[in-house]
PDB file of C-alpha atoms in Angstrom:
ATOM      1  CA  ILE A 248      -9.348  19.206   5.618  1.00 97.00           C
ATOM      2  CA  ASP A 249     -10.731  19.809   2.141  1.00 96.00           C
ATOM      3  CA  ASN A 250      -9.672  19.602  -1.283  1.00 94.00           C
ATOM      4  CA  THR A 251      -8.107  23.049  -1.627  1.00 95.00           C
ATOM      5  CA  ARG A 252      -5.347  21.840   0.823  1.00 95.00           C
ATOM      6  CA  ARG A 253      -2.589  20.425  -1.024  1.00 95.00           C
ATOM      7  CA  ASN A 254       0.704  18.890  -0.029  1.00 95.00           C
ATOM      8  CA  ILE A 255      -0.314  18.520   3.602  1.00 96.00           C
ATOM      9  CA  GLY A 256       2.619  16.838   5.466  1.00 95.00           C
ATOM     10  CA  THR A 257       5.144  17.993   2.849  1.00 96.00           C
ATOM     11  CA  ARG A 258       6.414  21.105   4.580  1.00 95.00           C
ATOM     12  CA  ILE A 259       6.725  19.853   7.976  1.00 95.00           C
ATOM     13  CA  SER A 260       8.597  17.081   6.206  1.00 96.00           C
ATOM     14  CA  GLY A 261      11.031  19.406   4.981  1.00 95.00           C
ATOM     15  CA  HIS A 262      11.677  20.949   8.446  1.00 96.00           C
ATOM     16  CA  ILE A 263      12.450  17.450   9.579  1.00 96.00           C
ATOM     17  CA  GLY A 264      14.701  16.917   6.693  1.00 93.00           C
ATOM     18  CA  TYR A 265      16.571  20.296   7.341  1.00 94.00           C
ATOM     19  CA  THR A 266      16.840  19.559  11.296  1.00 95.00           C
ATOM     20  CA  VAL A 267      17.518  15.959  11.608  1.00 94.00           C
ATOM     21  CA  GLY A 268      18.390  14.768   7.984  1.00 91.00           C
ATOM     22  CA  ASP A 269      17.243  11.402   6.406  1.00 88.00           C
ATOM     23  CA  LYS A 270      17.120   9.666   9.854  1.00 90.00           C
ATOM     24  CA  GLY A 271      13.786  11.686  10.729  1.00 92.00           C
ATOM     25  CA  LEU A 272      12.164  11.271  13.930  1.00 95.00           C
ATOM     26  CA  GLU A 273      11.020   8.369  16.146  1.00 95.00           C
ATOM     27  CA  GLU A 274       7.986   6.247  14.917  1.00 92.00           C
ATOM     28  CA  GLY A 275       4.631   8.055  15.283  1.00 92.00           C
ATOM     29  CA  ALA A 276       6.445  11.320  16.883  1.00 96.00           C
ATOM     30  CA  ILE A 277       3.676  13.440  15.054  1.00 97.00           C
ATOM     31  CA  ASP A 278       0.384  11.852  14.640  1.00 97.00           C
ATOM     32  CA  ILE A 279      -2.314  13.865  12.817  1.00 97.00           C
ATOM     33  CA  THR A 280      -5.605  12.846  12.252  1.00 98.00           C
ATOM     34  CA  PHE A 281      -7.951  14.773   9.488  1.00 98.00           C
ATOM     35  CA  ARG A 282     -11.512  14.463   8.612  1.00 97.00           C
ATOM     36  CA  GLY A 283     -12.754  15.404   4.849  1.00 97.00           C
ATOM     37  CA  SER A 284     -11.608  15.389   1.386  1.00 96.00           C
ATOM     38  CA  ALA A 285      -7.847  15.872   1.105  1.00 97.00           C
ATOM     39  CA  GLY A 286      -6.653  17.782  -2.143  1.00 96.00           C
ATOM     40  CA  GLN A 287      -3.602  16.653  -4.209  1.00 96.00           C
ATOM     41  CA  SER A 288      -0.426  15.230  -3.085  1.00 97.00           C
ATOM     42  CA  PHE A 289      -1.445  14.321   0.533  1.00 98.00           C
ATOM     43  CA  GLY A 290       1.730  13.085   2.300  1.00 97.00           C
ATOM     44  CA  THR A 291       3.881  13.862  -0.415  1.00 97.00           C
ATOM     45  CA  PHE A 292       7.651  13.230   0.417  1.00 97.00           C
ATOM     46  CA  LEU A 293       6.712  12.442   3.720  1.00 98.00           C
ATOM     47  CA  ALA A 294       9.346  11.949   6.323  1.00 97.00           C
ATOM     48  CA  LYS A 295      10.256   9.302   9.148  1.00 96.00           C
ATOM     49  CA  GLY A 296       8.284   9.838  12.082  1.00 96.00           C
ATOM     50  CA  ILE A 297       4.849  11.108  10.670  1.00 97.00           C
ATOM     51  CA  ARG A 298       1.545   9.547  10.959  1.00 98.00           C
ATOM     52  CA  LEU A 299      -1.240  10.896   8.942  1.00 98.00           C
ATOM     53  CA  ARG A 300      -4.543   9.693   9.369  1.00 98.00           C
ATOM     54  CA  LEU A 301      -7.427  10.696   7.099  1.00 98.00           C
ATOM     55  CA  LEU A 302     -10.969   9.826   7.699  1.00 97.00           C
ATOM     56  CA  GLY A 303     -12.458  10.606   4.290  1.00 97.00           C
ATOM     57  CA  GLU A 304     -11.155  10.482   0.878  1.00 96.00           C
ATOM     58  CA  ALA A 305      -7.886  12.015  -0.828  1.00 97.00           C
ATOM     59  CA  ASN A 306      -7.210  13.155  -4.526  1.00 97.00           C
ATOM     60  CA  ASP A 307      -4.192  11.997  -6.820  1.00 97.00           C
ATOM     61  CA  TYR A 308      -0.628  11.612  -5.826  1.00 98.00           C
ATOM     62  CA  VAL A 309      -0.941  10.487  -2.163  1.00 98.00           C
ATOM     63  CA  GLY A 310       2.489   9.631  -0.821  1.00 98.00           C
ATOM     64  CA  LYS A 311       4.355  10.484  -3.779  1.00 98.00           C
ATOM     65  CA  GLY A 312       8.049  10.295  -3.188  1.00 97.00           C
ATOM     66  CA  MET A 313       7.513   9.635   0.585  1.00 97.00           C
ATOM     67  CA  ASN A 314      10.482   8.427   2.434  1.00 95.00           C
ATOM     68  CA  GLY A 315       8.997   7.192   5.455  1.00 96.00           C
ATOM     69  CA  GLY A 316       6.173   7.653   7.755  1.00 97.00           C
ATOM     70  CA  GLU A 317       2.575   6.307   7.641  1.00 98.00           C
ATOM     71  CA  ILE A 318      -0.474   7.131   5.791  1.00 98.00           C
ATOM     72  CA  ILE A 319      -3.817   5.821   6.799  1.00 98.00           C
ATOM     73  CA  ILE A 320      -7.012   6.332   4.847  1.00 98.00           C
ATOM     74  CA  ARG A 321     -10.411   5.085   5.881  1.00 97.00           C
ATOM     75  CA  PRO A 322     -13.965   6.174   5.158  1.00 96.00           C
ATOM     76  CA  PRO A 323     -15.775   7.823   8.169  1.00 93.00           C
ATOM     77  CA  ALA A 324     -17.452   5.726  10.811  1.00 87.00           C
ATOM     78  CA  ASP A 325     -20.986   6.763   9.580  1.00 89.00           C
ATOM     79  CA  CYS A 326     -20.423   6.124   5.920  1.00 88.00           C
ATOM     80  CA  THR A 327     -23.201   3.781   4.138  1.00 88.00           C
ATOM     81  CA  PHE A 328     -21.241   2.482   1.258  1.00 91.00           C
ATOM     82  CA  VAL A 329     -19.225  -0.617   1.352  1.00 91.00           C
ATOM     83  CA  TRP A 330     -15.596   0.457   1.568  1.00 89.00           C
ATOM     84  CA  SER A 331     -13.740  -2.114  -0.596  1.00 91.00           C
ATOM     85  CA  ASP A 332     -16.015  -1.318  -3.405  1.00 91.00           C
ATOM     86  CA  ASN A 333     -15.338   2.505  -3.586  1.00 93.00           C
ATOM     87  CA  THR A 334     -12.648   4.682  -4.523  1.00 93.00           C
ATOM     88  CA  LEU A 335     -10.774   6.558  -1.780  1.00 95.00           C
ATOM     89  CA  LEU A 336      -7.754   7.577  -3.431  1.00 96.00           C
ATOM     90  CA  GLY A 337      -7.068   9.343  -6.774  1.00 97.00           C
ATOM     91  CA  ASN A 338      -4.354   8.434  -9.435  1.00 98.00           C
ATOM     92  CA  THR A 339      -0.436   7.687  -9.255  1.00 97.00           C
ATOM     93  CA  VAL A 340      -0.414   7.122  -5.494  1.00 98.00           C
ATOM     94  CA  MET A 341       3.071   6.597  -3.900  1.00 98.00           C
ATOM     95  CA  TYR A 342       4.756   7.540  -7.059  1.00 98.00           C
ATOM     96  CA  GLY A 343       8.504   7.069  -6.538  1.00 97.00           C
ATOM     97  CA  ALA A 344       8.256   6.143  -2.723  1.00 98.00           C
ATOM     98  CA  THR A 345      11.378   5.204  -1.189  1.00 97.00           C
ATOM     99  CA  GLY A 346       9.833   4.080   2.226  1.00 97.00           C
ATOM    100  CA  GLY A 347       6.927   4.351   4.504  1.00 97.00           C
ATOM    101  CA  ARG A 348       3.627   2.546   4.540  1.00 98.00           C
ATOM    102  CA  LEU A 349       0.080   3.186   3.497  1.00 98.00           C
ATOM    103  CA  PHE A 350      -3.023   1.558   4.396  1.00 98.00           C
ATOM    104  CA  ALA A 351      -5.886   2.450   2.526  1.00 98.00           C
ATOM    105  CA  ALA A 352      -9.390   0.853   3.219  1.00 97.00           C
ATOM    106  CA  GLY A 353     -10.799   1.392  -0.162  1.00 96.00           C
ATOM    107  CA  ARG A 354      -9.811   1.398  -3.823  1.00 97.00           C
ATOM    108  CA  ALA A 355      -7.227   3.439  -5.599  1.00 97.00           C
ATOM    109  CA  GLY A 356      -7.153   4.890  -9.177  1.00 97.00           C
ATOM    110  CA  GLU A 357      -4.598   4.131 -11.856  1.00 97.00           C
ATOM    111  CA  ARG A 358      -0.823   3.771 -11.832  1.00 97.00           C
ATOM    112  CA  PHE A 359      -0.819   2.800  -8.124  1.00 98.00           C
ATOM    113  CA  CYS A 360       2.978   2.564  -6.895  1.00 98.00           C
ATOM    114  CA  VAL A 361       4.394   3.713 -10.131  1.00 97.00           C
ATOM    115  CA  ARG A 362       8.243   3.619  -9.645  1.00 97.00           C
ATOM    116  CA  ASN A 363       8.035   2.590  -6.030  1.00 97.00           C
ATOM    117  CA  SER A 364      11.374   1.572  -4.985  1.00 96.00           C
ATOM    118  CA  GLY A 365      10.511   1.121  -1.128  1.00 96.00           C
ATOM    119  CA  GLY A 366       7.229   1.656   0.196  1.00 97.00           C
ATOM    120  CA  VAL A 367       4.988  -0.773   1.594  1.00 98.00           C
ATOM    121  CA  ALA A 368       1.164  -0.288   0.624  1.00 98.00           C
ATOM    122  CA  VAL A 369      -2.074  -2.150   1.401  1.00 98.00           C
ATOM    123  CA  VAL A 370      -5.001  -1.129  -0.616  1.00 98.00           C
ATOM    124  CA  GLU A 371      -8.355  -2.890  -1.382  1.00 98.00           C
ATOM    125  CA  GLY A 372      -8.362  -2.856  -5.217  1.00 97.00           C
ATOM    126  CA  LEU A 373      -6.720  -0.397  -7.677  1.00 97.00           C
ATOM    127  CA  GLY A 374      -7.010   0.426 -11.597  1.00 97.00           C
ATOM    128  CA  ASP A 375      -5.107  -0.028 -14.532  1.00 98.00           C
ATOM    129  CA  HIS A 376      -0.926  -0.071 -14.645  1.00 98.00           C
ATOM    130  CA  GLY A 377      -0.777  -0.856 -10.887  1.00 98.00           C
ATOM    131  CA  CYS A 378       3.149  -1.301  -9.805  1.00 98.00           C
ATOM    132  CA  GLU A 379       4.202   0.127 -13.198  1.00 97.00           C
ATOM    133  CA  TYR A 380       8.118   0.235 -13.185  1.00 96.00           C
ATOM    134  CA  MET A 381       8.232  -0.799  -9.847  1.00 97.00           C
ATOM    135  CA  THR A 382      11.928  -1.607  -8.458  1.00 95.00           C
ATOM    136  CA  GLY A 383      11.327  -2.222  -4.823  1.00 95.00           C
ATOM    137  CA  GLY A 384       8.926  -2.277  -1.830  1.00 96.00           C
ATOM    138  CA  VAL A 385       5.674  -4.368  -1.021  1.00 97.00           C
ATOM    139  CA  VAL A 386       2.270  -4.054  -2.370  1.00 98.00           C
ATOM    140  CA  VAL A 387      -0.978  -5.909  -1.112  1.00 98.00           C
ATOM    141  CA  GLY A 388      -3.938  -5.666  -3.151  1.00 98.00           C
ATOM    142  CA  LEU A 389      -7.084  -6.816  -1.372  1.00 98.00           C
ATOM    143  CA  GLY A 390      -9.347  -6.469  -4.459  1.00 96.00           C
ATOM    144  CA  SER A 391      -9.327  -6.613  -8.151  1.00 96.00           C
ATOM    145  CA  THR A 392      -6.722  -4.751 -10.276  1.00 97.00           C
ATOM    146  CA  GLY A 393      -7.225  -2.954 -13.804  1.00 97.00           C
ATOM    147  CA  ARG A 394      -5.424  -4.137 -16.705  1.00 97.00           C
ATOM    148  CA  ASN A 395      -1.668  -4.018 -17.385  1.00 98.00           C
ATOM    149  CA  PHE A 396      -0.389  -4.571 -13.744  1.00 98.00           C
ATOM    150  CA  GLY A 397       3.391  -4.879 -13.355  1.00 97.00           C
ATOM    151  CA  ALA A 398       4.242  -3.387 -16.933  1.00 97.00           C
ATOM    152  CA  GLY A 399       8.193  -2.969 -16.397  1.00 95.00           C
ATOM    153  CA  MET A 400       8.102  -4.073 -12.737  1.00 95.00           C
ATOM    154  CA  SER A 401      11.864  -4.978 -12.054  1.00 93.00           C
ATOM    155  CA  GLY A 402      11.888  -5.557  -8.237  1.00 93.00           C
ATOM    156  CA  GLY A 403       9.754  -5.656  -5.103  1.00 95.00           C
ATOM    157  CA  ARG A 404       6.721  -7.948  -4.574  1.00 95.00           C
ATOM    158  CA  ALA A 405       2.988  -7.653  -4.874  1.00 97.00           C
ATOM    159  CA  TYR A 406       0.292  -9.908  -3.621  1.00 98.00           C
ATOM    160  CA  VAL A 407      -3.265  -9.875  -5.075  1.00 98.00           C
ATOM    161  CA  TYR A 408      -6.390 -11.144  -3.604  1.00 98.00           C
ATOM    162  CA  ASP A 409      -8.262 -12.802  -6.859  1.00 97.00           C
ATOM    163  CA  PRO A 410     -11.449 -14.701  -5.697  1.00 96.00           C
ATOM    164  CA  GLU A 411     -12.799 -14.610  -9.261  1.00 96.00           C
ATOM    165  CA  ASN A 412      -9.558 -15.720 -10.895  1.00 96.00           C
ATOM    166  CA  VAL A 413      -9.213 -12.929 -13.199  1.00 97.00           C
ATOM    167  CA  PHE A 414      -5.983 -11.523 -12.308  1.00 98.00           C
ATOM    168  CA  PRO A 415      -4.027 -14.007 -14.802  1.00 97.00           C
ATOM    169  CA  GLY A 416      -5.624 -11.760 -17.721  1.00 96.00           C
ATOM    170  CA  ARG A 417      -4.835  -8.692 -16.354  1.00 97.00           C
ATOM    171  CA  TYR A 418      -1.140  -8.686 -15.576  1.00 97.00           C
ATOM    172  CA  ASN A 419       1.818  -7.674 -17.985  1.00 96.00           C
ATOM    173  CA  ASN A 420       3.816 -10.855 -18.530  1.00 93.00           C
ATOM    174  CA  ALA A 421       6.861  -9.243 -20.149  1.00 92.00           C
ATOM    175  CA  MET A 422       8.840  -9.111 -16.895  1.00 93.00           C
ATOM    176  CA  ILE A 423       6.923 -10.638 -14.075  1.00 95.00           C
ATOM    177  CA  GLY A 424       5.388 -14.040 -13.291  1.00 94.00           C
ATOM    178  CA  ILE A 425       2.685 -14.902 -10.938  1.00 95.00           C
ATOM    179  CA  GLU A 426       2.161 -18.004  -8.481  1.00 94.00           C
ATOM    180  CA  ARG A 427       0.503 -18.999  -5.508  1.00 96.00           C
ATOM    181  CA  LEU A 428       2.107 -18.634  -2.012  1.00 96.00           C
ATOM    182  CA  ALA A 429       3.981 -21.737  -0.594  1.00 94.00           C
ATOM    183  CA  ASP A 430       6.668 -20.315   1.723  1.00 94.00           C
ATOM    184  CA  GLN A 431       5.101 -20.692   5.305  1.00 96.00           C
ATOM    185  CA  GLU A 432       7.489 -17.657   6.418  1.00 96.00           C
ATOM    186  CA  GLU A 433       6.209 -15.567   3.727  1.00 96.00           C
ATOM    187  CA  ILE A 434       2.644 -16.476   4.441  1.00 97.00           C
ATOM    188  CA  LYS A 435       2.839 -15.432   8.028  1.00 97.00           C
ATOM    189  CA  ARG A 436       4.554 -12.085   7.049  1.00 96.00           C
ATOM    190  CA  LEU A 437       1.652 -11.550   4.567  1.00 97.00           C
ATOM    191  CA  HIS A 438      -0.817 -12.453   7.049  1.00 98.00           C
ATOM    192  CA  ALA A 439       0.763 -10.041   9.599  1.00 97.00           C
ATOM    193  CA  LEU A 440       0.531  -7.239   6.990  1.00 98.00           C
ATOM    194  CA  ILE A 441      -2.926  -7.611   6.370  1.00 98.00           C
ATOM    195  CA  THR A 442      -3.497  -7.822  10.268  1.00 98.00           C
ATOM    196  CA  ALA A 443      -1.989  -4.583  10.537  1.00 97.00           C
ATOM    197  CA  HIS A 444      -3.877  -3.014   7.977  1.00 98.00           C
ATOM    198  CA  GLN A 445      -7.093  -4.331   9.420  1.00 97.00           C
ATOM    199  CA  GLU A 446      -5.880  -2.827  12.953  1.00 97.00           C
ATOM    200  CA  GLN A 447      -4.988   0.592  11.494  1.00 97.00           C
ATOM    201  CA  THR A 448      -8.207   1.109   9.349  1.00 97.00           C
ATOM    202  CA  GLU A 449     -10.850  -1.436  10.865  1.00 96.00           C
ATOM    203  CA  SER A 450     -11.407  -2.637   7.216  1.00 96.00           C
ATOM    204  CA  PRO A 451     -14.249  -5.186   6.835  1.00 96.00           C
ATOM    205  CA  ARG A 452     -12.424  -6.717   3.818  1.00 97.00           C
ATOM    206  CA  ALA A 453      -9.472  -7.485   5.789  1.00 97.00           C
ATOM    207  CA  ALA A 454     -11.386  -8.849   8.679  1.00 97.00           C
ATOM    208  CA  GLU A 455     -13.336 -10.982   6.263  1.00 97.00           C
ATOM    209  CA  ILE A 456     -10.141 -12.272   4.653  1.00 98.00           C
ATOM    210  CA  LEU A 457      -8.509 -12.984   7.946  1.00 98.00           C
ATOM    211  CA  ARG A 458     -11.628 -14.564   9.517  1.00 97.00           C
ATOM    212  CA  ASN A 459     -11.430 -17.251   6.522  1.00 97.00           C
ATOM    213  CA  TRP A 460      -7.663 -17.277   6.283  1.00 97.00           C
ATOM    214  CA  LYS A 461      -7.453 -20.984   5.449  1.00 94.00           C
ATOM    215  CA  ALA A 462      -9.897 -20.537   2.309  1.00 95.00           C
ATOM    216  CA  THR A 463      -8.719 -17.108   1.256  1.00 97.00           C
ATOM    217  CA  LEU A 464      -4.919 -17.703   1.423  1.00 97.00           C
ATOM    218  CA  GLY A 465      -5.404 -20.004  -2.094  1.00 97.00           C
ATOM    219  CA  ARG A 466      -6.894 -16.747  -3.808  1.00 97.00           C
ATOM    220  CA  PHE A 467      -3.745 -14.792  -3.459  1.00 98.00           C
ATOM    221  CA  TRP A 468      -1.244 -14.409  -6.387  1.00 98.00           C
ATOM    222  CA  ARG A 469       2.277 -13.822  -5.551  1.00 96.00           C
ATOM    223  CA  VAL A 470       3.984 -11.329  -8.203  1.00 96.00           C
ATOM    224  CA  VAL A 471       7.565 -11.507  -8.717  1.00 91.00           C
ATOM    225  CA  PRO A 472       9.926 -10.069 -11.602  1.00 90.00           C
ATOM    226  CA  HIS A 473      11.196 -13.279 -13.264  1.00 80.00           C
ATOM    227  CA  PRO A 474      13.528 -12.630 -16.282  1.00 61.00           C
ATOM    228  CA  ALA A 475      17.399 -11.949 -15.735  1.00 56.00           C
ATOM    229  CA  GLU A 476      17.005  -8.521 -17.317  1.00 54.00           C
ATOM    230  CA  ALA A 477      14.800  -7.476 -14.579  1.00 52.00           C
ATOM    231  CA  LYS A 478      17.399  -7.620 -12.000  1.00 48.00           C
ATOM    232  CA  PRO A 479      15.150  -7.514  -9.116  1.00 46.00           C
ATOM    233  CA  ALA A 480      16.122  -4.634  -6.612  1.00 48.00           C
ATOM    234  CA  GLY A 481      15.180  -3.666  -3.019  1.00 46.00           C
ATOM    235  CA  LYS A 482      15.085  -5.403   0.272  1.00 48.00           C
ATOM    236  CA  PRO A 483      13.344  -9.012   0.553  1.00 47.00           C
ATOM    237  CA  LEU A 484      10.048  -8.889   2.135  1.00 49.00           C
ATOM    238  CA  HIS A 485      11.466  -9.743   5.537  1.00 45.00           C
ATOM    239  CA  GLU A 486      13.392  -6.640   5.296  1.00 46.00           C
ATOM    240  CA  TRP A 487      10.547  -4.582   3.750  1.00 45.00           C
ATOM    241  CA  ALA A 488      11.003  -1.361   5.915  1.00 39.00           C
ATOM    242  CA  ASP A 489      13.203   0.205   8.194  1.00 39.00           C
ATOM    243  CA  ASP A 490      15.119  -2.932   8.799  1.00 37.00           C
ATOM    244  CA  LYS A 491      12.376  -3.856  11.085  1.00 42.00           C
ATOM    245  CA  PRO A 492      10.673  -7.661  10.707  1.00 37.00           C
ATOM    246  CA  LEU A 493       7.088  -7.952   9.491  1.00 37.00           C
ATOM    247  CA  THR A 494       5.298  -7.878  12.714  1.00 37.00           C
ATOM    248  CA  THR A 495       1.936  -6.209  14.064  1.00 35.00           C
ATOM    249  CA  PRO A 496       2.677  -4.414  17.818  1.00 33.00           C
ATOM    250  CA  THR A 497      -0.310  -2.380  18.824  1.00 33.00           C
ATOM    251  CA  GLY A 498      -0.506   0.950  16.637  1.00 33.00           C
ATOM    252  CA  GLY A 499       1.191  -0.292  13.633  1.00 32.00           C
ATOM    253  CA  PHE A 500       4.477  -1.805  12.970  1.00 27.00           C
TER     254      PHE A 500
END
């Protein structure tokens, strides 16, 4: 794939919608691997049943409006840079997503998961305005965020790995609060989601966090909408996608 190829996955998602409607196909029914640099809107409006793997990088609007399926992005095996220190995805990733899962073994740009209402994403760092106006879904950040995280966030959950303890100065406290994790079931589900990310991408950052889990757990922040006017929406974490529990069978979940 190269950056002149845009909206990859969108046309076939449209055919699935016309043929079988919102129920989509069985998980992983269509599994495609790309190598290179994807143009804008990779996996836009992705339907249930499609898995897109990209060994390389992608431009803006990855997973915009996605309804289901999986997008997996990681560097090629022969890369020489540190994955978690470098940007693999552009801006406005998973804008308006209503479902599906994204695993990205690298950083994303600004406005990650804006207006996300049901998608699940694991990324290894993101820019300014992450989770802006988010109403549902789950976001796990395994690296630093930019400023103004969670502005207008009224639902869903986010988890931010913050070993340098800088996140308290980077989130917008108008509608969200942050706290450490305490619930053991929620901790297990977060561990399972990071494990799935590592299995899908072979991420060194995820492997390091899991290897030192007892120490790294205390460096995660749990982000939740807090005021009454926020009216949190969307499914709780244990029902985060497709009415399935947060488990990690082979090949994703």
